[in-house]
Each structure stands twice: as structure tokens, then as C-alpha cells.
Coordinates of C-alpha atoms in Angstrom, one line a residue:
M1 CA -23.0 24.3 -1.2
A2 CA -19.3 24.3 -0.2
T3 CA -18.6 26.6 2.8
T4 CA -15.9 29.2 3.0
T5 CA -14.2 31.3 5.8
A6 CA -13.2 34.9 5.9
A7 CA -9.5 33.9 6.2
D8 CA -9.8 31.5 3.3
P9 CA -12.5 32.3 0.7
M10 CA -11.8 29.1 -1.3
P11 CA -14.7 26.6 -0.9
V12 CA -13.8 23.7 1.5
G13 CA -14.4 21.0 -1.0
L14 CA -12.2 22.7 -3.6
R15 CA -9.5 23.4 -1.1
E16 CA -9.4 19.7 0.0
R17 CA -9.2 18.6 -3.7
K18 CA -6.4 21.0 -4.3
K19 CA -4.5 19.7 -1.2
Q20 CA -5.0 16.1 -2.4
R21 CA -3.7 17.0 -5.9
T22 CA -0.6 18.5 -4.3
R23 CA 0.0 15.5 -2.1
D24 CA -0.5 13.2 -5.1
S25 CA 1.9 15.2 -7.2
L26 CA 4.6 15.1 -4.5
C27 CA 4.2 11.3 -4.2
G28 CA 4.5 10.9 -8.0
A29 CA 7.5 13.2 -8.2
A30 CA 9.2 11.4 -5.4
L31 CA 8.7 8.0 -7.0
R32 CA 10.0 9.2 -10.4
L33 CA 13.1 10.7 -8.8
F34 CA 13.8 7.7 -6.5
L35 CA 13.6 5.3 -9.5
R36 CA 15.7 7.5 -11.7
Q37 CA 18.5 8.5 -9.4
G38 CA 18.1 6.4 -6.3
Y39 CA 16.5 7.1 -2.9
G40 CA 19.7 8.2 -1.2
R41 CA 20.6 10.7 -3.8
T42 CA 17.2 12.4 -4.0
T43 CA 16.6 15.3 -1.7
V44 CA 13.4 16.9 -0.4
D45 CA 14.3 20.1 -2.2
E46 CA 14.4 18.2 -5.5
I47 CA 11.0 16.6 -4.9
A48 CA 9.5 20.0 -4.0
A49 CA 11.1 21.6 -7.1
E50 CA 9.7 18.9 -9.4
V51 CA 6.2 20.0 -8.3
E52 CA 7.1 23.7 -8.1
V53 CA 6.4 24.1 -4.5
S54 CA 8.5 25.1 -1.5
Q55 CA 10.3 22.8 0.9
R56 CA 8.0 24.2 3.6
T57 CA 5.0 23.0 1.5
F58 CA 6.5 19.6 1.3
F59 CA 6.8 19.3 5.1
R60 CA 3.1 20.2 5.4
Y61 CA 2.3 16.9 3.8
F62 CA 5.2 14.6 4.8
A63 CA 7.6 14.5 7.7
N64 CA 10.5 13.2 5.6
K65 CA 11.5 11.3 2.5
E66 CA 10.7 7.9 4.0
E67 CA 7.1 8.9 4.6
V68 CA 6.5 10.1 1.0
A69 CA 8.2 6.9 -0.3
L70 CA 5.8 4.7 1.7
A71 CA 2.7 6.9 1.2
V72 CA 1.3 5.0 -1.7
L73 CA 1.5 1.7 0.2
A74 CA 0.0 3.3 3.3
E75 CA -3.0 4.4 1.2
A76 CA -3.3 0.9 -0.3
E77 CA -3.2 -0.6 3.2
E78 CA -6.0 1.7 4.4
E79 CA -8.0 0.9 1.4
F80 CA -7.5 -2.8 2.1
L81 CA -8.8 -2.5 5.6
A82 CA -11.8 -0.5 4.5
R83 CA -12.7 -3.1 1.9
L84 CA -12.1 -6.0 4.3
R85 CA -14.6 -4.4 6.8
A86 CA -17.1 -4.2 4.0
R87 CA -16.8 -7.8 2.7
P88 CA -20.0 -10.0 3.1
A89 CA -20.4 -11.2 6.7
G90 CA -20.8 -14.8 5.5
E91 CA -17.4 -15.1 4.0
N92 CA -14.7 -16.9 6.0
P93 CA -11.6 -14.8 7.0
L94 CA -9.4 -16.0 4.1
E95 CA -12.2 -15.5 1.5
A96 CA -12.8 -12.0 2.8
M97 CA -9.1 -11.1 2.6
R98 CA -8.8 -12.5 -0.9
G99 CA -11.8 -10.5 -2.0
A100 CA -10.4 -7.3 -0.4
V101 CA -7.0 -7.5 -1.9
R102 CA -8.5 -8.2 -5.3
E103 CA -10.7 -5.2 -5.0
V104 CA -7.7 -3.0 -4.1
W105 CA -5.7 -4.1 -7.1
L106 CA -8.6 -3.7 -9.5
S107 CA -9.2 -0.2 -8.2
L108 CA -5.7 1.0 -9.1
D109 CA -5.7 4.0 -11.4
E110 CA -3.3 4.8 -14.2
G111 CA -0.2 6.9 -13.3
R112 CA 1.2 6.9 -9.8
G113 CA -1.3 4.3 -8.6
S114 CA -1.0 1.9 -11.6
A115 CA 0.0 -1.7 -11.2
S116 CA 3.3 -1.0 -12.9
A117 CA 4.1 1.9 -10.6
A118 CA 3.2 -0.2 -7.5
L119 CA 5.5 -3.0 -8.5
E120 CA 8.3 -0.6 -9.2
L121 CA 7.8 0.8 -5.7
F122 CA 8.0 -2.7 -4.2
E123 CA 11.3 -3.2 -6.0
L124 CA 12.6 0.1 -4.8
I125 CA 11.7 -0.7 -1.2
E126 CA 13.2 -4.1 -1.3
S127 CA 16.5 -2.8 -2.6
T128 CA 16.7 0.1 -0.1
P129 CA 17.6 -1.0 3.4
T130 CA 16.2 2.1 5.1
L131 CA 12.9 1.8 3.3
L132 CA 12.7 -1.9 3.8
A133 CA 13.2 -1.6 7.5
A134 CA 10.4 1.1 7.7
H135 CA 8.1 -1.0 5.4
L136 CA 8.5 -4.1 7.6
R137 CA 7.7 -2.0 10.7
H138 CA 4.5 -0.8 9.0
A139 CA 3.7 -4.3 7.9
I140 CA 3.7 -5.5 11.5
Q141 CA 1.3 -2.6 12.4
Q142 CA -0.8 -3.6 9.5
E143 CA -1.0 -7.2 10.7
V144 CA -2.3 -6.0 14.0
E145 CA -5.0 -3.9 12.3
V146 CA -6.0 -6.7 10.0
A147 CA -6.2 -9.2 12.9
R148 CA -8.4 -6.7 14.7
V149 CA -10.8 -6.5 11.8
L150 CA -10.9 -10.3 11.4
A151 CA -11.6 -10.7 15.1
E152 CA -14.4 -8.2 15.0
R153 CA -16.0 -10.0 12.0
E154 CA -15.8 -13.4 13.7
G155 CA -16.7 -12.2 17.2
L156 CA -13.4 -13.2 18.7
D157 CA -10.9 -11.7 21.2
P158 CA -7.6 -11.3 19.4
A159 CA -5.8 -11.2 22.7
V160 CA -7.0 -14.8 23.5
D161 CA -7.6 -16.3 20.1
L162 CA -4.4 -16.3 18.0
R163 CA -6.0 -17.3 14.7
P164 CA -6.7 -13.7 13.5
R165 CA -3.1 -12.5 14.0
L166 CA -1.6 -15.8 12.6
L167 CA -3.8 -15.6 9.4
A168 CA -3.1 -11.9 9.0
A169 CA 0.7 -12.5 9.2
V170 CA 0.6 -15.5 6.8
F171 CA -1.7 -13.6 4.3
G172 CA 0.6 -10.6 4.3
T173 CA 3.6 -12.7 3.7
V174 CA 1.9 -14.5 0.7
V175 CA 1.0 -11.2 -0.9
R176 CA 4.5 -9.8 -0.4
I177 CA 6.1 -12.9 -1.9
S178 CA 3.7 -12.6 -4.9
H179 CA 4.7 -9.0 -5.4
L180 CA 8.4 -9.8 -5.3
S181 CA 8.0 -12.8 -7.6
Y182 CA 6.0 -10.9 -10.2
A183 CA 8.3 -7.9 -10.1
A184 CA 11.4 -10.0 -10.5
A185 CA 10.1 -12.4 -13.3
P186 CA 11.8 -11.5 -16.6
D187 CA 9.1 -13.1 -18.8
Q188 CA 5.9 -11.5 -17.5
G189 CA 5.5 -9.4 -20.6
G190 CA 4.8 -6.2 -18.6
H191 CA 3.3 -5.5 -15.2
D192 CA -0.5 -5.5 -15.3
K193 CA -3.3 -6.1 -12.8
D194 CA -4.5 -9.4 -14.3
G195 CA -1.1 -11.0 -14.1
M196 CA -0.4 -9.8 -10.6
L197 CA -3.8 -11.0 -9.4
A198 CA -3.4 -14.4 -11.0
L199 CA -0.1 -14.8 -9.2
I200 CA -1.6 -13.8 -5.8
E201 CA -4.5 -16.2 -6.4
R202 CA -2.1 -19.0 -7.3
H203 CA 0.0 -18.5 -4.2
L204 CA -3.1 -18.3 -2.0
D205 CA -4.4 -21.6 -3.5
Q206 CA -1.2 -23.2 -2.3
L207 CA -1.6 -21.8 1.3
G208 CA -3.8 -24.6 2.7
P209 CA -1.7 -27.5 1.3
A210 CA 1.5 -25.9 2.4
L211 CA 0.3 -25.5 6.0
A212 CA -1.5 -28.8 6.4
G213 CA -0.6 -31.2 3.6
S214 CA 2.3 -33.5 2.8
W215 CA 5.1 -32.0 0.8
R216 CA 6.1 -35.3 -0.8

């Protein structure tokens, strides 16, 4: 049974779901406004008004516009790490990462978390210097976390063995290039999970030959 407090009679489970809905609504409203009128021209007040909450409520969930813009990607990154940790122990590092990223894309829901929305967000970030700089900072932090997970899976010390960090960096770059290529392609016929995953897989298939094979 959900618990309550004297100060807040709403059951804890219901209260947390309501908070998550508000957070999701703010993310969705921010993305719609950013895509419609630009990141720079969108204010926190406009985002809050779109969801019919106060500016004060907005700041309970996000420190600023940058944080709400990158929230969807931050959630996807956390999901990727969780799924990477859960991959079968017998998989090699690259297989484990390929499986984890595929699971994340397949888990996308319709709406704010759809494949189309995700790709629109990538395009927005790449075209907005402020967001791109913040995203690249986050990407470096993500590489460190991925390398740590890979090292734990393989029983390695990432401070001594450079392979986990190197593979994490290369993998992240391949996925980013795939996202950008798919978003920019004029003949994709719509943004969907299957097309995006096929492109990621194709780029990852080229990773080994690109690093070790002849280019002639």
C-alpha cells in the first residue's frame, strides 16, 4: 500500500508519477517551442506557460533551459548505461554496447521519446552552439562512465588499460555520426527506429576495417 504523510496526504507512488508527468510535459513543451521558434527565442516563462505551471515549478525540475533541452538525451544515456550493465557477461565489449544501444532505440515510446523527436533534438543541438557545447561536455562524461562499466565487465583497471576509454569514445562517435547522417538524409522517407538502427549497425560494421584494414 502506498504511504502518505500528514503534510502531504497524496500517496507516495501517485505523487512520484505526478512529478514525472510534469517533468515529461515540461520536456515535451520545451522541445516543441525550441523547434518552432528557436532555442534562443524561447523563454522559461513560455515553457512553463505551455504546461500551465509557474516559473517556480519549472525551476523545481530544471536549473535552466539548457538542462531541459538535454534532459531527453540524459535519460537515454542513463538507460544505455543500465542496459550495458545488464548485457550477458559472455559478450565482448563491442557486442555489449551494440546490444545496449539497440535496446534503447527499440524502447523509445511515441511522443517526446519517439525516434522522430529524438532525431529532431539531435538536429537542434547540432545547430545551436550553446547546446552543442553542453552536449559535448556531457558526451565526455558519458564516455568516462561507459569506460568504467566496460572495465568492470572485463575485470580491468581503466586508469591503466586504455582500451575501455578508447572503445567508449569511438563507439560514441560512431553513434553520433549515424544520428547526424540519418537526420540529414533527404531520402530516408521518415524517421523511424528500424532505419536508424540499420544505419548504426552499418556504421559499426565498418568500424573494424576502418581501424585496422587497408583503405585502398
